Structure formats: C-alpha cells, structure tokens
Short mmCIF file of C-alpha atoms in Angstrom, two decimals:
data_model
loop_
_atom_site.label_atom_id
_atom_site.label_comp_id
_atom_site.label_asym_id
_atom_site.label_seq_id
_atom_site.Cartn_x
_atom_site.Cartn_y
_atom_site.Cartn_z
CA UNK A 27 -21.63 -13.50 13.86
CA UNK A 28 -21.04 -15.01 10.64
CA UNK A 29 -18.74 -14.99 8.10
CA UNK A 30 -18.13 -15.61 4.46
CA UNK A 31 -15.16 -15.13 2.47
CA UNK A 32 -15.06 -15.29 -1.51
CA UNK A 33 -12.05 -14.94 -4.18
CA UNK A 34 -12.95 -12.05 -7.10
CA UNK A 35 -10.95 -11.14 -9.96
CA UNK A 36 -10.00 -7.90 -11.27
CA UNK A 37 -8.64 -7.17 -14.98
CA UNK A 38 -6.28 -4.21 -15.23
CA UNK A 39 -6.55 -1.68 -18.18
CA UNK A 40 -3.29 -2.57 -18.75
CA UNK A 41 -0.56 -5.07 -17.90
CA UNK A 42 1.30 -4.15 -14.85
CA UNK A 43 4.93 -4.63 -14.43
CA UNK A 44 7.90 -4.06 -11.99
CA UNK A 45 11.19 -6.11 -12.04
CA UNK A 46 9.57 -9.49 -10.42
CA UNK A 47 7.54 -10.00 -12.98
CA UNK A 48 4.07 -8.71 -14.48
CA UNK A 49 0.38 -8.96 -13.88
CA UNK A 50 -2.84 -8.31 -16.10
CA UNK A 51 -5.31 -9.50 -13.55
CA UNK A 52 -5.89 -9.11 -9.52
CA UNK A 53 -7.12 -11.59 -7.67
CA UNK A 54 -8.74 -10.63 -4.24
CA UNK A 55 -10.25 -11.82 -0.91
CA UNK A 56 -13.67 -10.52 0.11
CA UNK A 57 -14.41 -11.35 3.66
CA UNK A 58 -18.38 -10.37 4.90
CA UNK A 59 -19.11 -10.22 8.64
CA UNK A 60 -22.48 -10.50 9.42
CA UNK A 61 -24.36 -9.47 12.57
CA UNK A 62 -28.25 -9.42 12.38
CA UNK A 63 -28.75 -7.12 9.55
CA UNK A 64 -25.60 -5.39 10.05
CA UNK A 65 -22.60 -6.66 7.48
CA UNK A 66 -19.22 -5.40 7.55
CA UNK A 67 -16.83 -5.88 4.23
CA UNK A 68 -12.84 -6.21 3.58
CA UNK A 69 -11.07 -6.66 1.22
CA UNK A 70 -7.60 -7.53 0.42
CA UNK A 71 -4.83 -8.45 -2.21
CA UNK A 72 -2.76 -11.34 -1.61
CA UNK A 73 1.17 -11.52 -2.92
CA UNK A 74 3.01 -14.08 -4.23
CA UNK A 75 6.50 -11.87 -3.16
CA UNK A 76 5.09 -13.47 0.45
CA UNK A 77 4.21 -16.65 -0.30
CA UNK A 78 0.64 -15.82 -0.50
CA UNK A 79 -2.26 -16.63 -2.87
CA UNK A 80 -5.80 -15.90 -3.01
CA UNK A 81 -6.59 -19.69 -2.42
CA UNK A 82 -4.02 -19.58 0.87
CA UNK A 83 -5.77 -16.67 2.24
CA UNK A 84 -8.75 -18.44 1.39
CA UNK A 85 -7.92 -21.68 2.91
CA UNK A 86 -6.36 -19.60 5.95
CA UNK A 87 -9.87 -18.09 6.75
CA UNK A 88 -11.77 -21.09 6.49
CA UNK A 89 -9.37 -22.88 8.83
CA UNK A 90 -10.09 -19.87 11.70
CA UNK A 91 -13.74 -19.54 10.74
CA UNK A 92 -15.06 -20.54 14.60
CA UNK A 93 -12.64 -18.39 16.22
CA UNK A 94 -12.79 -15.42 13.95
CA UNK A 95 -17.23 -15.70 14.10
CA UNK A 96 -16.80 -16.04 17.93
CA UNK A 97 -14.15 -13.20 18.25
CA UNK A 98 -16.06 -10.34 20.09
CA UNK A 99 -13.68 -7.46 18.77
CA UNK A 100 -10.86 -6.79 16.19
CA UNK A 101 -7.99 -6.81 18.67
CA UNK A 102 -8.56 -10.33 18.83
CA UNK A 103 -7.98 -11.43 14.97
CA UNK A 104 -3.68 -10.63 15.64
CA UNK A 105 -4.24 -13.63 18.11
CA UNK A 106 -6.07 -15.90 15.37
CA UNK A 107 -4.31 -15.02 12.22
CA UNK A 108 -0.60 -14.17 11.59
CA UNK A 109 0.38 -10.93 9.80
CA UNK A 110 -0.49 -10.39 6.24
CA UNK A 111 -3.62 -10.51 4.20
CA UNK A 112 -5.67 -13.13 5.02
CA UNK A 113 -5.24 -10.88 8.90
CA UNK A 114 -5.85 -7.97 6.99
CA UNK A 115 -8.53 -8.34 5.20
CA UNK A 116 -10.94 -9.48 8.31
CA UNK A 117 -9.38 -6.61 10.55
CA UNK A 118 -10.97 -4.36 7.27
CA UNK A 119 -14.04 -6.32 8.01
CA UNK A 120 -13.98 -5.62 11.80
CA UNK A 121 -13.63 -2.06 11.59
CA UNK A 122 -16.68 -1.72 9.28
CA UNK A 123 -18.82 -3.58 10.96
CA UNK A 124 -17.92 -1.52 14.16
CA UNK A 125 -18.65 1.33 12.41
CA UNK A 126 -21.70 0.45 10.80
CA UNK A 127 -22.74 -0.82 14.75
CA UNK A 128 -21.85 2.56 16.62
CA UNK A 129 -22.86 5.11 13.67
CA UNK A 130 -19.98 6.65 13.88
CA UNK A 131 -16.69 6.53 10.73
CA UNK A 132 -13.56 4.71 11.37
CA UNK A 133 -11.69 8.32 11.45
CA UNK A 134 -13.94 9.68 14.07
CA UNK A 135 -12.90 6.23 16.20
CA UNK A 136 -9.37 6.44 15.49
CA UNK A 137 -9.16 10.21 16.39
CA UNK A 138 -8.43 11.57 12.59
CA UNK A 139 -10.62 15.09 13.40
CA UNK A 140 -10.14 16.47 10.04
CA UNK A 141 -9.90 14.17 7.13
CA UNK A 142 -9.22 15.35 4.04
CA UNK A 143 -8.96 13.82 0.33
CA UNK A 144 -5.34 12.68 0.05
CA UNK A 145 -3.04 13.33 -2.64
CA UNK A 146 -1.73 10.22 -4.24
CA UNK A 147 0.88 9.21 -6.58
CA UNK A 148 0.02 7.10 -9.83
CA UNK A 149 2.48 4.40 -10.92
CA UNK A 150 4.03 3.90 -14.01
CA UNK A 151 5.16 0.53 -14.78
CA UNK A 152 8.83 -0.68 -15.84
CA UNK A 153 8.97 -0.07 -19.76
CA UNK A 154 11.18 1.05 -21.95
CA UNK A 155 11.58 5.32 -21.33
CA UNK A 156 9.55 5.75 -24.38
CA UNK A 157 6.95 4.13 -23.11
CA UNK A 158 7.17 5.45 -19.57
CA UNK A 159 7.16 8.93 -20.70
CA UNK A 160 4.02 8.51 -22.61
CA UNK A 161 2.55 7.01 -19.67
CA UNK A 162 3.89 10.13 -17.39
CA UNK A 163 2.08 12.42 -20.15
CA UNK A 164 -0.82 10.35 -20.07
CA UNK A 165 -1.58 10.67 -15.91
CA UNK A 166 -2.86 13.81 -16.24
CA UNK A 167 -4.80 13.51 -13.21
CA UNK A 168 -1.78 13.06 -10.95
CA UNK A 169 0.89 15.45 -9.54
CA UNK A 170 2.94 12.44 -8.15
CA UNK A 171 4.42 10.01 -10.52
CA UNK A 172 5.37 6.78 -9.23
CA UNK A 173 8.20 4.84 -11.27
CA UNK A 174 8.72 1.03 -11.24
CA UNK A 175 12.23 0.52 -11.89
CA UNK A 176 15.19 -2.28 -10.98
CA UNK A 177 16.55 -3.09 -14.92
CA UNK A 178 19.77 -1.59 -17.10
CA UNK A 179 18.56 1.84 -18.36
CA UNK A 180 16.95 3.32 -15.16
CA UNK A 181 18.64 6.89 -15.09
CA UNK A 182 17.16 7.00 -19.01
CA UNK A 183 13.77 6.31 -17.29
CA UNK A 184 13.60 9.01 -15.18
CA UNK A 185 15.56 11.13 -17.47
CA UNK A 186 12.47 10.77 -20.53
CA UNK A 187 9.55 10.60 -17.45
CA UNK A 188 10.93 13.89 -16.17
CA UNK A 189 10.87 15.64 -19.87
CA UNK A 190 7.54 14.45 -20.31
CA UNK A 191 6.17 15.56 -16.92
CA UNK A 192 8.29 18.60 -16.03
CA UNK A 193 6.11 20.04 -13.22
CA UNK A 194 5.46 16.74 -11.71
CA UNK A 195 6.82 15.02 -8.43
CA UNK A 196 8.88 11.90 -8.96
CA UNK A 197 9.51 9.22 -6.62
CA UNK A 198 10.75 5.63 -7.60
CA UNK A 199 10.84 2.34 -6.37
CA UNK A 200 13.27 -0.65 -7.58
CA UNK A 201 11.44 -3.70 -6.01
CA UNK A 202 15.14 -4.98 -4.49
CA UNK A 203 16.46 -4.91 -7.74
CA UNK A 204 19.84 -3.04 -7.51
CA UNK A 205 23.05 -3.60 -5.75
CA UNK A 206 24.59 -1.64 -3.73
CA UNK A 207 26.73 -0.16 -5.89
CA UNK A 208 24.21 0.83 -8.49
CA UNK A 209 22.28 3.07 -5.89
CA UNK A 210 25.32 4.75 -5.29
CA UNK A 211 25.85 5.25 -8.89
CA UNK A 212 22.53 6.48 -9.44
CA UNK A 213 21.27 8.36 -6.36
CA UNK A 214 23.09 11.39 -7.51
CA UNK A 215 21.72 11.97 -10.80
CA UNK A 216 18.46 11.13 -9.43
CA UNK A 217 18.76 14.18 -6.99
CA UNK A 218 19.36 16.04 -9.58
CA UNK A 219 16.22 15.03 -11.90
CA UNK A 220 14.10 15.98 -8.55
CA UNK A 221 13.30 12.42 -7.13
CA UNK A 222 12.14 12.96 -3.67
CA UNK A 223 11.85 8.99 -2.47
CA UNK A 224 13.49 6.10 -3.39
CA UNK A 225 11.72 3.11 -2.33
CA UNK A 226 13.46 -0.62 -1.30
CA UNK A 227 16.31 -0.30 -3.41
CA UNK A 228 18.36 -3.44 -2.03
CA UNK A 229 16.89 -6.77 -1.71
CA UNK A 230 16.03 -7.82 1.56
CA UNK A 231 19.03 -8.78 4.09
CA UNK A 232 21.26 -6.40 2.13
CA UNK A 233 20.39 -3.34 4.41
CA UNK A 234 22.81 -3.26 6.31
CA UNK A 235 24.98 -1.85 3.39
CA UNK A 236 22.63 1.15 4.06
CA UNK A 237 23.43 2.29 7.25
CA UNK A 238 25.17 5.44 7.62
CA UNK A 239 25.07 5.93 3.89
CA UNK A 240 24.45 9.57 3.32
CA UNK A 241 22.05 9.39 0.54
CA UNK A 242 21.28 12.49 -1.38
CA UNK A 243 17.35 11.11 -1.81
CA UNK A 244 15.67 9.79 1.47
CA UNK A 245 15.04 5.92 1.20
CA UNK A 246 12.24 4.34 2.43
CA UNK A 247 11.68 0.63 3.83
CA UNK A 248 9.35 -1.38 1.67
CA UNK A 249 9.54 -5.33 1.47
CA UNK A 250 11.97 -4.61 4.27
CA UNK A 251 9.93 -3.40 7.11
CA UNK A 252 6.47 -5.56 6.88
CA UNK A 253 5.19 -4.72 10.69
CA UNK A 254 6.81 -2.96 14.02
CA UNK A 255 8.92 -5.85 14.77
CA UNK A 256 11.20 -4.51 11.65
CA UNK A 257 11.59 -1.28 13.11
CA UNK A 258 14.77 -1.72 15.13
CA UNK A 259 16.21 -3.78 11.99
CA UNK A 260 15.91 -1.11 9.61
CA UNK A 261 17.43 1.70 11.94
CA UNK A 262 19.84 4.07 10.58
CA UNK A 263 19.24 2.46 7.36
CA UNK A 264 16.09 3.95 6.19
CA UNK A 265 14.37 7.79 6.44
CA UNK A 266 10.82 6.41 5.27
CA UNK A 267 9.11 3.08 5.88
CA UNK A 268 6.17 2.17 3.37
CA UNK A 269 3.13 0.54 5.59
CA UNK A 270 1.21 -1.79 3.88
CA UNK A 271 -2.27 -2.96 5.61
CA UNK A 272 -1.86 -6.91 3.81
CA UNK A 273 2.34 -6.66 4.73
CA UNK A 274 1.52 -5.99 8.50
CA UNK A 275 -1.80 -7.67 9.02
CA UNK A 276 -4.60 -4.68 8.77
CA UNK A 277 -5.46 -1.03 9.41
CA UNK A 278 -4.87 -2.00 13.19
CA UNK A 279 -1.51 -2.92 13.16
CA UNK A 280 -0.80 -0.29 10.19
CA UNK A 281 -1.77 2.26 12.99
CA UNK A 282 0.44 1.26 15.84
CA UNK A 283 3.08 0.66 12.82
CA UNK A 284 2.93 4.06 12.32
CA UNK A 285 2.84 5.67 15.58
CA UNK A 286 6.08 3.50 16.81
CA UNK A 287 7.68 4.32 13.70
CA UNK A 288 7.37 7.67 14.24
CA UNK A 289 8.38 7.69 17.87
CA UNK A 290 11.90 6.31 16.40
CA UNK A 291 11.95 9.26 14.19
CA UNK A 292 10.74 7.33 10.45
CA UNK A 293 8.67 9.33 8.46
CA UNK A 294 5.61 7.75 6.62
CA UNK A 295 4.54 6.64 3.32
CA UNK A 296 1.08 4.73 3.53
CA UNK A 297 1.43 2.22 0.11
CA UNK A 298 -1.35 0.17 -1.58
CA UNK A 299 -1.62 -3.39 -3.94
CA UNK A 300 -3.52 -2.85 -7.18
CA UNK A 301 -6.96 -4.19 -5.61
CA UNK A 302 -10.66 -2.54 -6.06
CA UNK A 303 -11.77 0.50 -3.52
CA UNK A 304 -12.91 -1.57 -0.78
CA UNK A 305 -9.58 -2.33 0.01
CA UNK A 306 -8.60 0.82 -0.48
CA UNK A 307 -10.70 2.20 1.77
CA UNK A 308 -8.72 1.62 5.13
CA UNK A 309 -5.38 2.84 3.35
CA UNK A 310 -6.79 6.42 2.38
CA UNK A 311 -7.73 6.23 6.36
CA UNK A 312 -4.39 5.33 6.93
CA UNK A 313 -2.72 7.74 4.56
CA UNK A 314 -4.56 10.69 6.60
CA UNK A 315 -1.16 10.41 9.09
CA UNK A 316 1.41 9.83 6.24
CA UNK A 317 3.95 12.30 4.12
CA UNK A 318 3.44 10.29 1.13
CA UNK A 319 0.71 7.72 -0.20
CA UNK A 320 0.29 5.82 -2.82
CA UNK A 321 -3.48 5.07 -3.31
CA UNK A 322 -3.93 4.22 -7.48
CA UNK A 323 -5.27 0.44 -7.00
CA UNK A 324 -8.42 0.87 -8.07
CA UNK A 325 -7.53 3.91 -10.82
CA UNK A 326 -5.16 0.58 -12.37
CA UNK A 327 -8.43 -1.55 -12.75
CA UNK A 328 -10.80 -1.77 -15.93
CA UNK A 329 -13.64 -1.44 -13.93
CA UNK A 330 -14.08 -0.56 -10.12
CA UNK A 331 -16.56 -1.47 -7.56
CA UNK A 332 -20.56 0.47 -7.40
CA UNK A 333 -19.38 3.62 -5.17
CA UNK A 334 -16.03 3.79 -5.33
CA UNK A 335 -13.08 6.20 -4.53
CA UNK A 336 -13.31 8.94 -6.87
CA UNK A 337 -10.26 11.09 -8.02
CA UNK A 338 -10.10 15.14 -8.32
CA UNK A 339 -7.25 17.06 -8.81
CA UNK A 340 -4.58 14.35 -7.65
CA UNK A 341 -6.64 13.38 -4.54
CA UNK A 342 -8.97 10.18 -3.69
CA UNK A 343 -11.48 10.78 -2.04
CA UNK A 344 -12.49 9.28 1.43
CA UNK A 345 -15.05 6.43 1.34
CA UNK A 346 -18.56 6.93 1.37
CA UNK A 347 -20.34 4.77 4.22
CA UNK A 348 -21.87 2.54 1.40
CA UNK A 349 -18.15 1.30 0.63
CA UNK A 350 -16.68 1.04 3.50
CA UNK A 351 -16.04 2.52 7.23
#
C-alpha cells in the first residue's frame, strides 16, 4: 500500500466567525491510499482550538508513513496515531478503500439498512443581530438554523434571527464563551424563543457547574467530550454530546462514540468543521444514527469538490461512490 498526503486550501464565500476568532479560508489534509489500482481518499480539517495545524497533521502522517502503508486494516491506525485529525483523516481513507475493495458502501458494512438524506442545520456566524437575521432570511434552503454566539447581546441575536426566520428550528452554540451565570440568565428566554439545543456553553473544566442543573433547553457536550473516554466526565452534566470524526480520531471511533454514549443514556448530535465534501462524507454516514447534525462544511465554501454533496429541501445528500465510501 501506499500513501500520500497533501495540504489544500479552501476560500469561504464569506468570513466565518464564532467567539475564538474568525476564518476566511480552510486549510485541509488529503490523505490517498493506494492499492494496485484501487485508491481510497480522506479528508480532514485540522483546529487550532486543539493545537493542530495542517502542517502538524502533515508532519504527523509523514512520521507514521511505514506503519500506516504496512497496516493491514483500519482498526490498526488508533494504535499508530492518537485521536484527532491527522487519525481521522486516514481512518476516512481506510474505510474507502475497503469499500472500493469489497464493492460494497460503508453503510451496508456498518449495518445502516436504510440511509436516507439527512437534514442538516446551516450556521450563522456571530454578527451583530442585524446581520444575523439577514443571514437567517438568506438560508432559505435550511429548516435548522445554527447560531454562533458567546459575546454581550446574545438574547438580541436570537431575538432578530427568530423574527426573521419564524418557522425555522433554532439551536445555538457559544464556543465556551459564557459563565455560568449567564446561561442561567439566558436559558429561559431562550426556551421561550424555541431553541431546542444549546451547545458547549461553559469553557472546558467548568462542567461541573452543570450537573444537576435543570436546564429548560437540553445541552450538549462539544469541546467537552472529544472521544468515549469523556463520557463518564460529562455525566449528569450534559443531555447531548456533539461527535466530531477529527475531535475523536475518525468515523471508527465516532461509531463506538456513539453507541457507548447512548448506552449511558446521551442523545446524539453528529457535528462537522467547514471542510470540502470528502470530508463530509463519513459524517453524513455518521449522522444516519444521530437526533441532530450539522453537515454545512462544504455549503460554507466558494467552490466545492467535482461530485459533491448536494442539498434539497434541508437535506445532504449521501455520497456518491465517486466521492467517497
């Protein structure tokens, strides 16, 4: 087997913010596997709120190139290569070139007997509520709205967003921006305006401020839960946990993340990094056992990959086997 790995670049229609900071362009890994004149693809986004960079994931490859081209399956990369992307993105890799090598999709081996386009929410980043609302009104193709939020003036964000988009579902997420004491201020009124998620609203290590707090709006375990060894952490503080393929190291672990997380009672949202459709690809495959997904990456992109996911009526599709899986 051999492999190749390559950085690419991605430039978003339009800057993307939350409260750490902003980003006009996505940088991404590429890994191809190659086996006689079968090659399998990955892809995957890193993040700097890990400590990761596309040259790190890079360099992290390269290091584990003889292990990783002498590897006979995927359930040997999780000995190779720690969690997050740089494991992600050649698990992605793995299962493609499996499935390209039996004929058969990456749902059909998992056991998914029915997949189905999955609805997805679009995000709208931090702004002013002017200039959320217009972008609310403006994702007409979505029936979930997704709101970045974590500065002064968040109630007035949702407050314009849900004017703008009356019919529309609302969850937000606050990047660990808020104390304690502002979710409790403002968990009320968001009931009220019809939010139905609120994503990591305490930084991490603050959670235990959250348990046994009765919050009117389920809260769900982003930054805060990045594989199954968070699980017993984030008990009793948390009703959702967001899984991540480059948090927890690839569809693989994302799919024993979710089955032990829902043994322990979480329910699941299946979350994405902006990133092109191959490495979205996995995560619609993922979000086939999830209450909630988040699958915009490539709909935040000026220009996508040949064949990508499509969008119709709030739903991406699955991949076609020219993508991916």
């Amino acid at each position: 087997m051999q492999l190749t790995v390559q950085k690419q670049s991605f430039p978003l229609m339009r800057p993307f913010v939350i409260s750490r900071g902003a980003i006009d362009i996505q940088d991404v890994v590429v890994v191809e596997l190659r086996q006689g004149a079968i090659c399998g693809r990955g892809e995957a986004s890193p993040s700097a709120r890990f400590g990761e960079t596309a040259d790190g994931v890079l360099a992290s490859i390269h290091a584990a190139r003889r292990p990783i081209e002498a590897a006979v399956s995927r359930d040997e990369i999780a000995t190779i290569l720690p969690k997050g992307a740089a494991r992600s993105v050649v698990d992605s890799a793995f299962w493609d070139l499996e499935a390209k090598r039996s004929g058969r999709t990456v749902w059909e081996t998992i056991g998914i007997a029915e997949p189905r386009p999955r609805e997805s929410a679009f995000t709208l980043s931090l702004g002013d509520p002017a200039a959320m609302a217009d972008a609310a009104h403006a994702a007409a193709g979505f029936h979930v709205l997704k709101l970045k939020l974590g500065a002064p003036g968040d109630l007035e964000r949702v407050r314009a967003v849900r004017a703008a988009a009356p019919g529309k579902r609302l969850i937000v997420d606050a990047n660990e921006a808020w104390s304690f004491d502002v979710l409790k201020a403002i968990v009320a009124p968001f009931a009220a305006l019809g939010v139905e998620l609120i994503e990591q609203p305490l930084p991490v290590g603050a959670d235990d401020a959250l348990l046994d707090f009765r919050s009117p709006v389920p809260l769900c375990a982003d930054e805060s839960c990045t594989d199954r060894a968070s699980l017993a952490r984030i008990a009793g503080r948390y009703a959702f946990i967001n899984v991540k393929l480059e948090k927890c190291g690839g569809l693989s672990e994302a799919l024993a993340l979710i089955s032990d997380a829902k043994q322990r009672g979480f329910r699941i949202m299946v979350g994405c990094r902006v990133g092109s459709s191959l490495g979205l690809a996995p995560v619609v495959v993922a979000a086939q056992l999830a209450e909630f997904a988040d699958l915009d990456g490539p709909f935040l992109l000026k220009s996508d990959r040949p064949n990508g996911l499509s969008l119709q009526d709030g739903c991406v599709s699955l991949p076609q086997s020219s993508l991916w899986g």
